[in-house]
PDB file of C-alpha atoms in Angstrom:
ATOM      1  CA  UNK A   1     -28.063 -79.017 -21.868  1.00  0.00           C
ATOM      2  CA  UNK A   2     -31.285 -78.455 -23.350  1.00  0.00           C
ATOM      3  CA  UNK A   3     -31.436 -75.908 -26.223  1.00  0.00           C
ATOM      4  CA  UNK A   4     -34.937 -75.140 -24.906  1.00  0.00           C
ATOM      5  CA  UNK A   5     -35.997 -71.025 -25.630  1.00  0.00           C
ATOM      6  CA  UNK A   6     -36.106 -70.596 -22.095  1.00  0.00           C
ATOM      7  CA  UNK A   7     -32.647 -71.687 -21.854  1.00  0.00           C
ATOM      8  CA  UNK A   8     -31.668 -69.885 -24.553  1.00  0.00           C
ATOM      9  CA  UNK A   9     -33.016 -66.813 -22.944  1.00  0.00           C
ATOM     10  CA  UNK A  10     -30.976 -67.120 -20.177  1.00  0.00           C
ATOM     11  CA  UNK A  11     -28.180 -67.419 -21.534  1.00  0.00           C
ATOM     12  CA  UNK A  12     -28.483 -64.176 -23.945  1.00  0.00           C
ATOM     13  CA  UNK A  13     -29.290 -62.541 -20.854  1.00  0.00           C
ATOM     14  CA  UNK A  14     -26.295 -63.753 -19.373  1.00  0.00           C
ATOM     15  CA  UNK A  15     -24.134 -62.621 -22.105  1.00  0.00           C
ATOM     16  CA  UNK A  16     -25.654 -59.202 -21.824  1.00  0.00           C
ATOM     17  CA  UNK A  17     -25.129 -59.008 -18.380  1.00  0.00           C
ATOM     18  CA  UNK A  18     -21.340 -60.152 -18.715  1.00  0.00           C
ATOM     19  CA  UNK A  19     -21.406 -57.099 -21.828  1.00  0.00           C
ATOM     20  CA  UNK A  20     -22.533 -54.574 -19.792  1.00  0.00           C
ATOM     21  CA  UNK A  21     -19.821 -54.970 -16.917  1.00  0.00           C
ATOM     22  CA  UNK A  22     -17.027 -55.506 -19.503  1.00  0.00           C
ATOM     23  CA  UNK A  23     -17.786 -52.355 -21.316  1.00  0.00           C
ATOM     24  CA  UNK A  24     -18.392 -50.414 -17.897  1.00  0.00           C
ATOM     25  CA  UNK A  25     -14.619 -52.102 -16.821  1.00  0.00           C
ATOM     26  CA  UNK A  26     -13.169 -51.670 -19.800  1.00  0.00           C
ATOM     27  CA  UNK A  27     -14.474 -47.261 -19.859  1.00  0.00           C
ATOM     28  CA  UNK A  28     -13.156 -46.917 -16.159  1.00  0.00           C
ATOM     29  CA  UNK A  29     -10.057 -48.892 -16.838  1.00  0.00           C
ATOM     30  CA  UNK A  30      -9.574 -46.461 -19.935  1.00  0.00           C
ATOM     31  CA  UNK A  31     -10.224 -43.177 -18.047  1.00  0.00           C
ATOM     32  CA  UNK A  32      -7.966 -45.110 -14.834  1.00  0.00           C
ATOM     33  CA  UNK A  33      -4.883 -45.089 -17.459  1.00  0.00           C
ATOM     34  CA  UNK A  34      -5.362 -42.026 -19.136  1.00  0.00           C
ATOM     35  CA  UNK A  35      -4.905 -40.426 -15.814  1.00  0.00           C
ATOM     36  CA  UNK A  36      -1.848 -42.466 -15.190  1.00  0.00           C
ATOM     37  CA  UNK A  37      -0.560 -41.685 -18.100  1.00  0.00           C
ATOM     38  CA  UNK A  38      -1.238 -37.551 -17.319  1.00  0.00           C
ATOM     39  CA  UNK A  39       0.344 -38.576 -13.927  1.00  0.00           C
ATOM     40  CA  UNK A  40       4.049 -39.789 -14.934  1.00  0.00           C
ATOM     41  CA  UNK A  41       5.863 -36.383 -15.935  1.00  0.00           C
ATOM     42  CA  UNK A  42       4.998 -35.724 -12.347  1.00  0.00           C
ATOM     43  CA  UNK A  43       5.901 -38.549 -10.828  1.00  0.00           C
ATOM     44  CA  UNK A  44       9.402 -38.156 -12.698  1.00  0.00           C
ATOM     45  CA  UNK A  45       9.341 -34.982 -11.377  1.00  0.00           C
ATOM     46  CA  UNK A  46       8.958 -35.656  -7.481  1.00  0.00           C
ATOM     47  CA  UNK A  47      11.537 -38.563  -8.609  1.00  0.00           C
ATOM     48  CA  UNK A  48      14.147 -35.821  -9.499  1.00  0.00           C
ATOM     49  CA  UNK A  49      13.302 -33.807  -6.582  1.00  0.00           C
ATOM     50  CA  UNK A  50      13.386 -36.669  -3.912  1.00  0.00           C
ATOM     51  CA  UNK A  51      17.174 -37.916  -5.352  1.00  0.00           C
ATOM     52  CA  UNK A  52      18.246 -33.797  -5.125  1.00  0.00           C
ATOM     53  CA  UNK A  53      20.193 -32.220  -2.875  1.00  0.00           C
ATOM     54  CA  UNK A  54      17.531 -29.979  -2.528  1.00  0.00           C
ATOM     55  CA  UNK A  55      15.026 -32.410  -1.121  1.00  0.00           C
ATOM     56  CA  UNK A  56      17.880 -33.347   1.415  1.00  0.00           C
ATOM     57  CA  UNK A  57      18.106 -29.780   2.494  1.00  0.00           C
ATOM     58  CA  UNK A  58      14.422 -29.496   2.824  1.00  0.00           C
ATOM     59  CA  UNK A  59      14.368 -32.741   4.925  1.00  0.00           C
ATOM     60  CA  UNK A  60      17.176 -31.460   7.031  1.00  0.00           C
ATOM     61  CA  UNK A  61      15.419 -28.053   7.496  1.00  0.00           C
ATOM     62  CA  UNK A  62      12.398 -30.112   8.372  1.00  0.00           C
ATOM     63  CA  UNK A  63      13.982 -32.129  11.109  1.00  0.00           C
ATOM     64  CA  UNK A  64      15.722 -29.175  12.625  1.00  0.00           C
ATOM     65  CA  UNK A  65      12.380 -27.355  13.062  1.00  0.00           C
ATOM     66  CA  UNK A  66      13.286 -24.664  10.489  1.00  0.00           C
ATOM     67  CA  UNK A  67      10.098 -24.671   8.407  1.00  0.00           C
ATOM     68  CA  UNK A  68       6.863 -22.948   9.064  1.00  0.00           C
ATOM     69  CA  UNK A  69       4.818 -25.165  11.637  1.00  0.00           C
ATOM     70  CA  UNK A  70       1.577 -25.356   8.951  1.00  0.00           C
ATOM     71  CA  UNK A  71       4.023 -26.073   5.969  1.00  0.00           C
ATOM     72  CA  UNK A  72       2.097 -29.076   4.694  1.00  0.00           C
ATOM     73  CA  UNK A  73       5.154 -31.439   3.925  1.00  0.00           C
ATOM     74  CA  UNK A  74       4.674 -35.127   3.465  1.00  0.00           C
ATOM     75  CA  UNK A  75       7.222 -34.808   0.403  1.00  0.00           C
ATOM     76  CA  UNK A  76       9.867 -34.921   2.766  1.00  0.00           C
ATOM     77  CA  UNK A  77       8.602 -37.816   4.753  1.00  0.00           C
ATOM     78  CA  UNK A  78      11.252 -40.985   4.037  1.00  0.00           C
ATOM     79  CA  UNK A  79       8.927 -43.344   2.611  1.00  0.00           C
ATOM     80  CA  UNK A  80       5.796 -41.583   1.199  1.00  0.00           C
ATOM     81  CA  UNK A  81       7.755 -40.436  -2.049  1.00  0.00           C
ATOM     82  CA  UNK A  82       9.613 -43.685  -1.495  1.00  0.00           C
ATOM     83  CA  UNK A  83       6.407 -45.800  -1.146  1.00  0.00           C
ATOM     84  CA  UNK A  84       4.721 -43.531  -4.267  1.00  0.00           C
ATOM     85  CA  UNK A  85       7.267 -44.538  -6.832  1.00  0.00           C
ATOM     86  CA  UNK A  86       7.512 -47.955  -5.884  1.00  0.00           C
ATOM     87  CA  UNK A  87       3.543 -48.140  -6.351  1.00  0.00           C
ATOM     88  CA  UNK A  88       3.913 -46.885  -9.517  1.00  0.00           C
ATOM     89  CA  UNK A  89       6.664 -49.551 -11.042  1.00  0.00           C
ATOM     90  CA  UNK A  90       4.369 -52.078  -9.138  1.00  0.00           C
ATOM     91  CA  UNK A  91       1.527 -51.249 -11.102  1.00  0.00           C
ATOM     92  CA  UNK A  92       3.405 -51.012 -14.403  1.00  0.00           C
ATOM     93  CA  UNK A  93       4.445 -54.264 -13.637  1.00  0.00           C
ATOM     94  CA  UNK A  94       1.270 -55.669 -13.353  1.00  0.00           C
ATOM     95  CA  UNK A  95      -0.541 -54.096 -16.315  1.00  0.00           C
ATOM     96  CA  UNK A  96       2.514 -55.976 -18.602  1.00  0.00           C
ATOM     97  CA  UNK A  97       1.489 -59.294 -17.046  1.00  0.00           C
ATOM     98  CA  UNK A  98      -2.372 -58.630 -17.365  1.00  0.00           C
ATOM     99  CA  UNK A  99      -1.240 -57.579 -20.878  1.00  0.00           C
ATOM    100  CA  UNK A 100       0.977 -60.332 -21.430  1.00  0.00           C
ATOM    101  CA  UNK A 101      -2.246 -63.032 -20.163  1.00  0.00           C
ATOM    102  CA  UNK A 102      -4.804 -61.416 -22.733  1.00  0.00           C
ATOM    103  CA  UNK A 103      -2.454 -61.591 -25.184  1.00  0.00           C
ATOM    104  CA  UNK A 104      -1.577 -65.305 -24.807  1.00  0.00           C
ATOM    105  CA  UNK A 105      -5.381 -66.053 -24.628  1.00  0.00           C
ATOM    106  CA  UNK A 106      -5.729 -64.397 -28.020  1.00  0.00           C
TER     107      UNK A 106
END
């Protein structure tokens, strides 16, 4: 490759380019986990709540029709607490491995 100016050019503004988007990632990602992060008492929480005997009461009184008609209740759905807990290991998961790949490229 010629080491022309022109070339050179280029390439800087390449590098800037690839700067730019890495810092922007890097900010979002930041704010992204710091909300996670804020996010986990709560999902122990709804954890607790969905392996109660509580939440099996309130399912039961759901099914039977026993709750007000506008009670907004997709807590005591089967698989949306389910499905929100498994997200979360998932993505624990996967930060570790992206962690684990930087790291070993280090």
């Amino acid at each position: 490759m010629e080491n022309s100016a022109e070339n050179r050019i280029k390439y800087i503004e390449q590098m800037e380019d690839a700067l730019n988007r890495c810092t922007e990632v890097l900010t979002k990602y930041e704010e992204a986990l710091a909300l996670f992060r804020d996010v986990q008492d709560t999902i122990r929480s709804l954890s607790t709540y969905y392996d109660s005997l509580q939440w099996r009461a309130d399912f039961e009184d759901s099914e039977k029709g026993n709750l007000p008609p506008d009670l907004r209740c997709g807590v005591l759905t089967e698989d949306a607490v389910w499905n929100l807990l498994t997200e979360n290991q998932e993505l624990a998961i996967e930060m570790l491995e992206t962690a684990a790949e930087i790291l070993k490229k280090a």
